[in-house]
PDB file of C-alpha atoms in Angstrom:
ATOM      1  CA  SER A   1      36.097   0.143  80.961  1.00  0.00           C
ATOM      2  CA  TRP A   2      38.138   1.178  77.830  1.00  0.00           C
ATOM      3  CA  GLN A   3      41.129  -0.403  79.530  1.00  0.00           C
ATOM      4  CA  ALA A   4      39.772  -3.934  79.441  1.00  0.00           C
ATOM      5  CA  ARG A   5      38.191  -3.288  76.059  1.00  0.00           C
ATOM      6  CA  ALA A   6      40.927  -2.229  74.627  1.00  0.00           C
ATOM      7  CA  LYS A   7      42.897  -5.068  75.860  1.00  0.00           C
ATOM      8  CA  GLN A   8      40.115  -7.571  74.762  1.00  0.00           C
ATOM      9  CA  ILE A   9      40.627  -6.028  71.227  1.00  0.00           C
ATOM     10  CA  LYS A  10      44.061  -6.034  70.959  1.00  0.00           C
ATOM     11  CA  ALA A  11      44.076  -2.217  70.274  1.00  0.00           C
ATOM     12  CA  TYR A  12      47.339  -0.203  70.507  1.00  0.00           C
ATOM     13  CA  PRO A  13      48.299   3.076  71.376  1.00  0.00           C
ATOM     14  CA  ILE A  14      49.320   5.586  68.053  1.00  0.00           C
ATOM     15  CA  ASP A  15      51.091   8.685  67.767  1.00  0.00           C
ATOM     16  CA  ALA A  16      49.289  11.241  69.715  1.00  0.00           C
ATOM     17  CA  HIS A  17      50.221  14.344  67.437  1.00  0.00           C
ATOM     18  CA  LYS A  18      49.584  12.694  64.281  1.00  0.00           C
ATOM     19  CA  ALA A  19      45.847  11.917  66.020  1.00  0.00           C
ATOM     20  CA  LEU A  20      45.558  15.042  66.978  1.00  0.00           C
ATOM     21  CA  THR A  21      46.037  16.442  63.687  1.00  0.00           C
ATOM     22  CA  GLN A  22      43.631  14.211  62.072  1.00  0.00           C
ATOM     23  CA  LEU A  23      41.121  15.145  65.325  1.00  0.00           C
ATOM     24  CA  ARG A  24      41.271  19.023  64.293  1.00  0.00           C
ATOM     25  CA  LYS A  25      40.865  18.276  60.683  1.00  0.00           C
ATOM     26  CA  LEU A  26      37.868  16.514  61.405  1.00  0.00           C
ATOM     27  CA  TRP A  27      36.378  18.475  64.142  1.00  0.00           C
ATOM     28  CA  THR A  28      36.710  21.880  61.510  1.00  0.00           C
ATOM     29  CA  ALA A  29      34.900  20.556  59.358  1.00  0.00           C
ATOM     30  CA  ASP A  30      31.871  19.832  62.164  1.00  0.00           C
ATOM     31  CA  THR A  31      30.315  22.910  62.751  1.00  0.00           C
ATOM     32  CA  MET A  32      29.301  21.782  66.053  1.00  0.00           C
ATOM     33  CA  MET A  33      32.823  20.764  67.211  1.00  0.00           C
ATOM     34  CA  SER A  34      34.616  23.383  65.576  1.00  0.00           C
ATOM     35  CA  GLY A  35      33.788  25.717  68.008  1.00  0.00           C
ATOM     36  CA  LEU A  36      36.182  23.700  70.865  1.00  0.00           C
ATOM     37  CA  LEU A  37      39.063  24.170  68.580  1.00  0.00           C
ATOM     38  CA  GLN A  38      39.636  27.932  69.641  1.00  0.00           C
ATOM     39  CA  GLY A  39      42.862  28.762  70.401  1.00  0.00           C
ATOM     40  CA  GLN A  40      44.879  25.701  71.948  1.00  0.00           C
ATOM     41  CA  ASN A  41      42.166  23.703  73.551  1.00  0.00           C
ATOM     42  CA  LEU A  42      42.506  20.965  71.769  1.00  0.00           C
ATOM     43  CA  GLU A  43      46.541  20.796  72.622  1.00  0.00           C
ATOM     44  CA  ARG A  44      45.311  21.734  76.113  1.00  0.00           C
ATOM     45  CA  MET A  45      42.596  18.460  76.111  1.00  0.00           C
ATOM     46  CA  GLN A  46      45.417  15.849  74.612  1.00  0.00           C
ATOM     47  CA  PRO A  47      46.174  14.766  78.075  1.00  0.00           C
ATOM     48  CA  TYR A  48      42.762  13.513  78.587  1.00  0.00           C
ATOM     49  CA  ILE A  49      42.476  11.922  75.545  1.00  0.00           C
ATOM     50  CA  GLN A  50      43.642   8.542  74.427  1.00  0.00           C
ATOM     51  CA  PHE A  51      44.563   7.703  71.080  1.00  0.00           C
ATOM     52  CA  ALA A  52      44.474   3.815  69.367  1.00  0.00           C
ATOM     53  CA  SER A  53      44.347   1.890  66.523  1.00  0.00           C
ATOM     54  CA  VAL A  54      41.782  -1.510  66.521  1.00  0.00           C
ATOM     55  CA  PRO A  55      42.008  -4.301  64.244  1.00  0.00           C
ATOM     56  CA  GLY A  56      39.087  -4.561  61.292  1.00  0.00           C
ATOM     57  CA  ASP A  57      35.988  -6.774  62.713  1.00  0.00           C
ATOM     58  CA  SER A  58      36.444  -5.764  66.625  1.00  0.00           C
ATOM     59  CA  GLU A  59      33.686  -4.677  68.903  1.00  0.00           C
ATOM     60  CA  VAL A  60      34.707  -1.266  70.184  1.00  0.00           C
ATOM     61  CA  ILE A  61      31.578  -0.987  71.824  1.00  0.00           C
ATOM     62  CA  THR A  62      29.242  -3.904  72.836  1.00  0.00           C
ATOM     63  CA  GLN A  63      25.631  -3.352  73.015  1.00  0.00           C
ATOM     64  CA  ASP A  64      23.993  -3.641  76.885  1.00  0.00           C
ATOM     65  CA  GLU A  65      27.275  -3.403  78.540  1.00  0.00           C
ATOM     66  CA  HIS A  66      27.977  -0.718  80.859  1.00  0.00           C
ATOM     67  CA  GLY A  67      30.151   1.824  79.015  1.00  0.00           C
ATOM     68  CA  ASP A  68      32.334   4.759  80.755  1.00  0.00           C
ATOM     69  CA  TYR A  69      34.041   5.853  77.612  1.00  0.00           C
ATOM     70  CA  LEU A  70      33.250   7.584  74.126  1.00  0.00           C
ATOM     71  CA  VAL A  71      35.113   7.087  70.798  1.00  0.00           C
ATOM     72  CA  VAL A  72      35.350   9.613  67.694  1.00  0.00           C
ATOM     73  CA  LEU A  73      36.152   7.816  64.677  1.00  0.00           C
ATOM     74  CA  LEU A  74      39.688   9.125  63.163  1.00  0.00           C
ATOM     75  CA  LYS A  75      40.284   6.887  60.234  1.00  0.00           C
ATOM     76  CA  GLY A  76      38.108   3.709  59.082  1.00  0.00           C
ATOM     77  CA  ALA A  77      34.719   2.147  58.876  1.00  0.00           C
ATOM     78  CA  ILE A  78      32.552   1.481  61.747  1.00  0.00           C
ATOM     79  CA  SER A  79      29.117  -0.262  61.665  1.00  0.00           C
ATOM     80  CA  VAL A  80      26.460   0.445  64.432  1.00  0.00           C
ATOM     81  CA  VAL A  81      24.125  -2.659  65.078  1.00  0.00           C
ATOM     82  CA  ARG A  82      21.868  -3.877  67.439  1.00  0.00           C
ATOM     83  CA  LYS A  83      20.533  -7.096  68.142  1.00  0.00           C
ATOM     84  CA  GLN A  84      16.411  -7.196  68.604  1.00  0.00           C
ATOM     85  CA  GLU A  85      15.470  -9.868  71.547  1.00  0.00           C
ATOM     86  CA  TRP A  86      14.463 -12.064  68.676  1.00  0.00           C
ATOM     87  CA  GLY A  87      17.446 -12.255  67.119  1.00  0.00           C
ATOM     88  CA  GLU A  88      17.353  -9.958  64.075  1.00  0.00           C
ATOM     89  CA  VAL A  89      20.717  -7.912  63.670  1.00  0.00           C
ATOM     90  CA  LEU A  90      19.491  -4.016  62.595  1.00  0.00           C
ATOM     91  CA  VAL A  91      22.288  -1.933  60.784  1.00  0.00           C
ATOM     92  CA  LEU A  92      21.621   1.252  62.209  1.00  0.00           C
ATOM     93  CA  ALA A  93      24.363   3.684  60.977  1.00  0.00           C
ATOM     94  CA  ASN A  94      27.535   3.195  58.762  1.00  0.00           C
ATOM     95  CA  VAL A  95      30.074   5.898  60.871  1.00  0.00           C
ATOM     96  CA  THR A  96      31.905   8.200  58.793  1.00  0.00           C
ATOM     97  CA  GLU A  97      34.895   9.872  60.108  1.00  0.00           C
ATOM     98  CA  GLY A  98      34.735  12.592  62.757  1.00  0.00           C
ATOM     99  CA  GLU A  99      31.764  10.979  64.350  1.00  0.00           C
ATOM    100  CA  MET A 100      31.320   9.726  67.865  1.00  0.00           C
ATOM    101  CA  LEU A 101      29.854   7.005  69.481  1.00  0.00           C
ATOM    102  CA  GLY A 102      29.495   6.275  72.842  1.00  0.00           C
ATOM    103  CA  GLU A 103      28.683   9.644  74.089  1.00  0.00           C
ATOM    104  CA  MET A 104      25.509   8.873  76.135  1.00  0.00           C
ATOM    105  CA  SER A 105      27.430   5.865  77.962  1.00  0.00           C
ATOM    106  CA  LEU A 106      29.924   8.325  78.893  1.00  0.00           C
ATOM    107  CA  LEU A 107      27.930  11.070  80.579  1.00  0.00           C
ATOM    108  CA  ASP A 108      25.108   8.546  82.349  1.00  0.00           C
ATOM    109  CA  GLY A 109      27.299   5.098  82.914  1.00  0.00           C
ATOM    110  CA  GLY A 110      24.041   3.481  81.341  1.00  0.00           C
ATOM    111  CA  PRO A 111      23.665   0.525  79.072  1.00  0.00           C
ATOM    112  CA  ARG A 112      25.032   0.786  75.393  1.00  0.00           C
ATOM    113  CA  PHE A 113      21.939   0.926  72.756  1.00  0.00           C
ATOM    114  CA  SER A 114      24.062  -0.703  70.241  1.00  0.00           C
ATOM    115  CA  THR A 115      27.217  -2.447  69.235  1.00  0.00           C
ATOM    116  CA  CYS A 116      29.887  -0.548  67.491  1.00  0.00           C
ATOM    117  CA  LEU A 117      32.003  -2.792  64.661  1.00  0.00           C
ATOM    118  CA  ALA A 118      35.432  -1.955  63.344  1.00  0.00           C
ATOM    119  CA  CYS A 119      34.919  -2.731  59.566  1.00  0.00           C
ATOM    120  CA  SER A 120      38.525  -1.986  58.519  1.00  0.00           C
ATOM    121  CA  GLU A 121      41.404  -0.922  60.939  1.00  0.00           C
ATOM    122  CA  CYS A 122      40.151   1.885  62.815  1.00  0.00           C
ATOM    123  CA  GLU A 123      42.102   4.870  64.529  1.00  0.00           C
ATOM    124  CA  LEU A 124      40.268   6.018  67.120  1.00  0.00           C
ATOM    125  CA  ALA A 125      39.877   9.128  69.632  1.00  0.00           C
ATOM    126  CA  ILE A 126      39.070   7.944  73.377  1.00  0.00           C
ATOM    127  CA  ILE A 127      37.851   9.938  75.979  1.00  0.00           C
ATOM    128  CA  THR A 128      37.021   8.014  79.096  1.00  0.00           C
ATOM    129  CA  THR A 129      34.844   9.305  82.652  1.00  0.00           C
ATOM    130  CA  ASP A 130      37.849   8.919  84.400  1.00  0.00           C
ATOM    131  CA  GLY A 131      39.746  11.063  81.373  1.00  0.00           C
ATOM    132  CA  LEU A 132      36.448  13.510  81.382  1.00  0.00           C
ATOM    133  CA  GLU A 133      36.398  13.870  85.029  1.00  0.00           C
ATOM    134  CA  GLN A 134      40.358  14.878  84.844  1.00  0.00           C
ATOM    135  CA  MET A 135      39.635  17.128  82.174  1.00  0.00           C
ATOM    136  CA  ILE A 136      36.806  19.078  84.592  1.00  0.00           C
ATOM    137  CA  ALA A 137      39.562  19.453  87.269  1.00  0.00           C
ATOM    138  CA  GLY A 138      42.476  20.436  84.875  1.00  0.00           C
ATOM    139  CA  GLU A 139      40.688  22.365  82.361  1.00  0.00           C
ATOM    140  CA  PRO A 140      36.887  23.201  83.367  1.00  0.00           C
ATOM    141  CA  ARG A 141      35.787  25.701  80.937  1.00  0.00           C
ATOM    142  CA  ILE A 142      37.001  23.382  78.001  1.00  0.00           C
ATOM    143  CA  ALA A 143      35.099  20.338  79.430  1.00  0.00           C
ATOM    144  CA  ALA A 144      32.315  22.447  80.292  1.00  0.00           C
ATOM    145  CA  SER A 145      32.039  23.281  76.334  1.00  0.00           C
ATOM    146  CA  LEU A 146      32.756  19.490  75.483  1.00  0.00           C
ATOM    147  CA  ILE A 147      29.717  18.290  77.673  1.00  0.00           C
ATOM    148  CA  ALA A 148      27.286  21.376  76.660  1.00  0.00           C
ATOM    149  CA  LEU A 149      28.540  19.992  72.850  1.00  0.00           C
ATOM    150  CA  LEU A 150      27.607  16.145  73.698  1.00  0.00           C
ATOM    151  CA  ALA A 151      24.361  17.444  75.018  1.00  0.00           C
ATOM    152  CA  ARG A 152      23.702  19.626  71.866  1.00  0.00           C
ATOM    153  CA  LYS A 153      24.489  16.125  69.871  1.00  0.00           C
ATOM    154  CA  LEU A 154      22.677  14.136  72.236  1.00  0.00           C
ATOM    155  CA  SER A 155      19.426  16.590  71.774  1.00  0.00           C
ATOM    156  CA  LEU A 156      19.686  16.475  68.076  1.00  0.00           C
ATOM    157  CA  ARG A 157      19.615  12.847  67.937  1.00  0.00           C
ATOM    158  CA  LEU A 158      16.617  12.832  70.180  1.00  0.00           C
ATOM    159  CA  ARG A 159      14.840  15.212  68.234  1.00  0.00           C
ATOM    160  CA  ILE A 160      15.654  13.364  65.200  1.00  0.00           C
ATOM    161  CA  VAL A 161      14.158   9.814  66.684  1.00  0.00           C
ATOM    162  CA  SER A 162      10.844  11.773  68.068  1.00  0.00           C
ATOM    163  CA  ALA A 163      10.529  12.966  64.773  1.00  0.00           C
ATOM    164  CA  LEU A 164      10.718   9.445  62.841  1.00  0.00           C
ATOM    165  CA  SER A 165       8.919   7.734  65.748  1.00  0.00           C
ATOM    166  CA  LEU A 166       5.993  10.623  64.780  1.00  0.00           C
ATOM    167  CA  ILE A 167       6.148   9.734  61.584  1.00  0.00           C
ATOM    168  CA  HIS A 168       5.750   6.402  61.858  1.00  0.00           C
ATOM    169  CA  ILE A 169       2.948   6.354  64.425  1.00  0.00           C
ATOM    170  CA  SER A 170       1.194   8.758  61.634  1.00  0.00           C
ATOM    171  CA  GLU A 171       1.008   6.326  59.430  1.00  0.00           C
ATOM    172  CA  PRO A 172      -2.082   4.436  58.453  1.00  0.00           C
TER     173      PRO A 172
END
């Protein structure tokens, strides 16, 4: 759970107002997520989101764990790495501010595909499964919009991975 992970990596809460301002700035620049910012939607989401700072070299997400949260990188840098069965460690991505990590496990509770390492001190917005369920009960329209946006982001990633697989397969 996020609570256990936060304790393990010595995460600490940050000012929600400042973090929400940063989240608004980042999501305004994201064509997909900006649709969620109509009216006071973000402020209405705030009770269901946690905001924290984590030290550099923290495993924000660990490969193969069963996750119950997603994070949005508000400030800092995170690398996404995957350890292969034979021991090789692949750097899959270096994540920029505003990006989401862990959304698939938030939705399905399945094992994490990769590890997300904080390369520096990072500020995060965290949505847990419990927070999402509470949002569904308290703000169903906003929650439905968030889930639809997560599904679109995951679909886009799947299309990219599928296209890369087709390119790899078609190579001589």
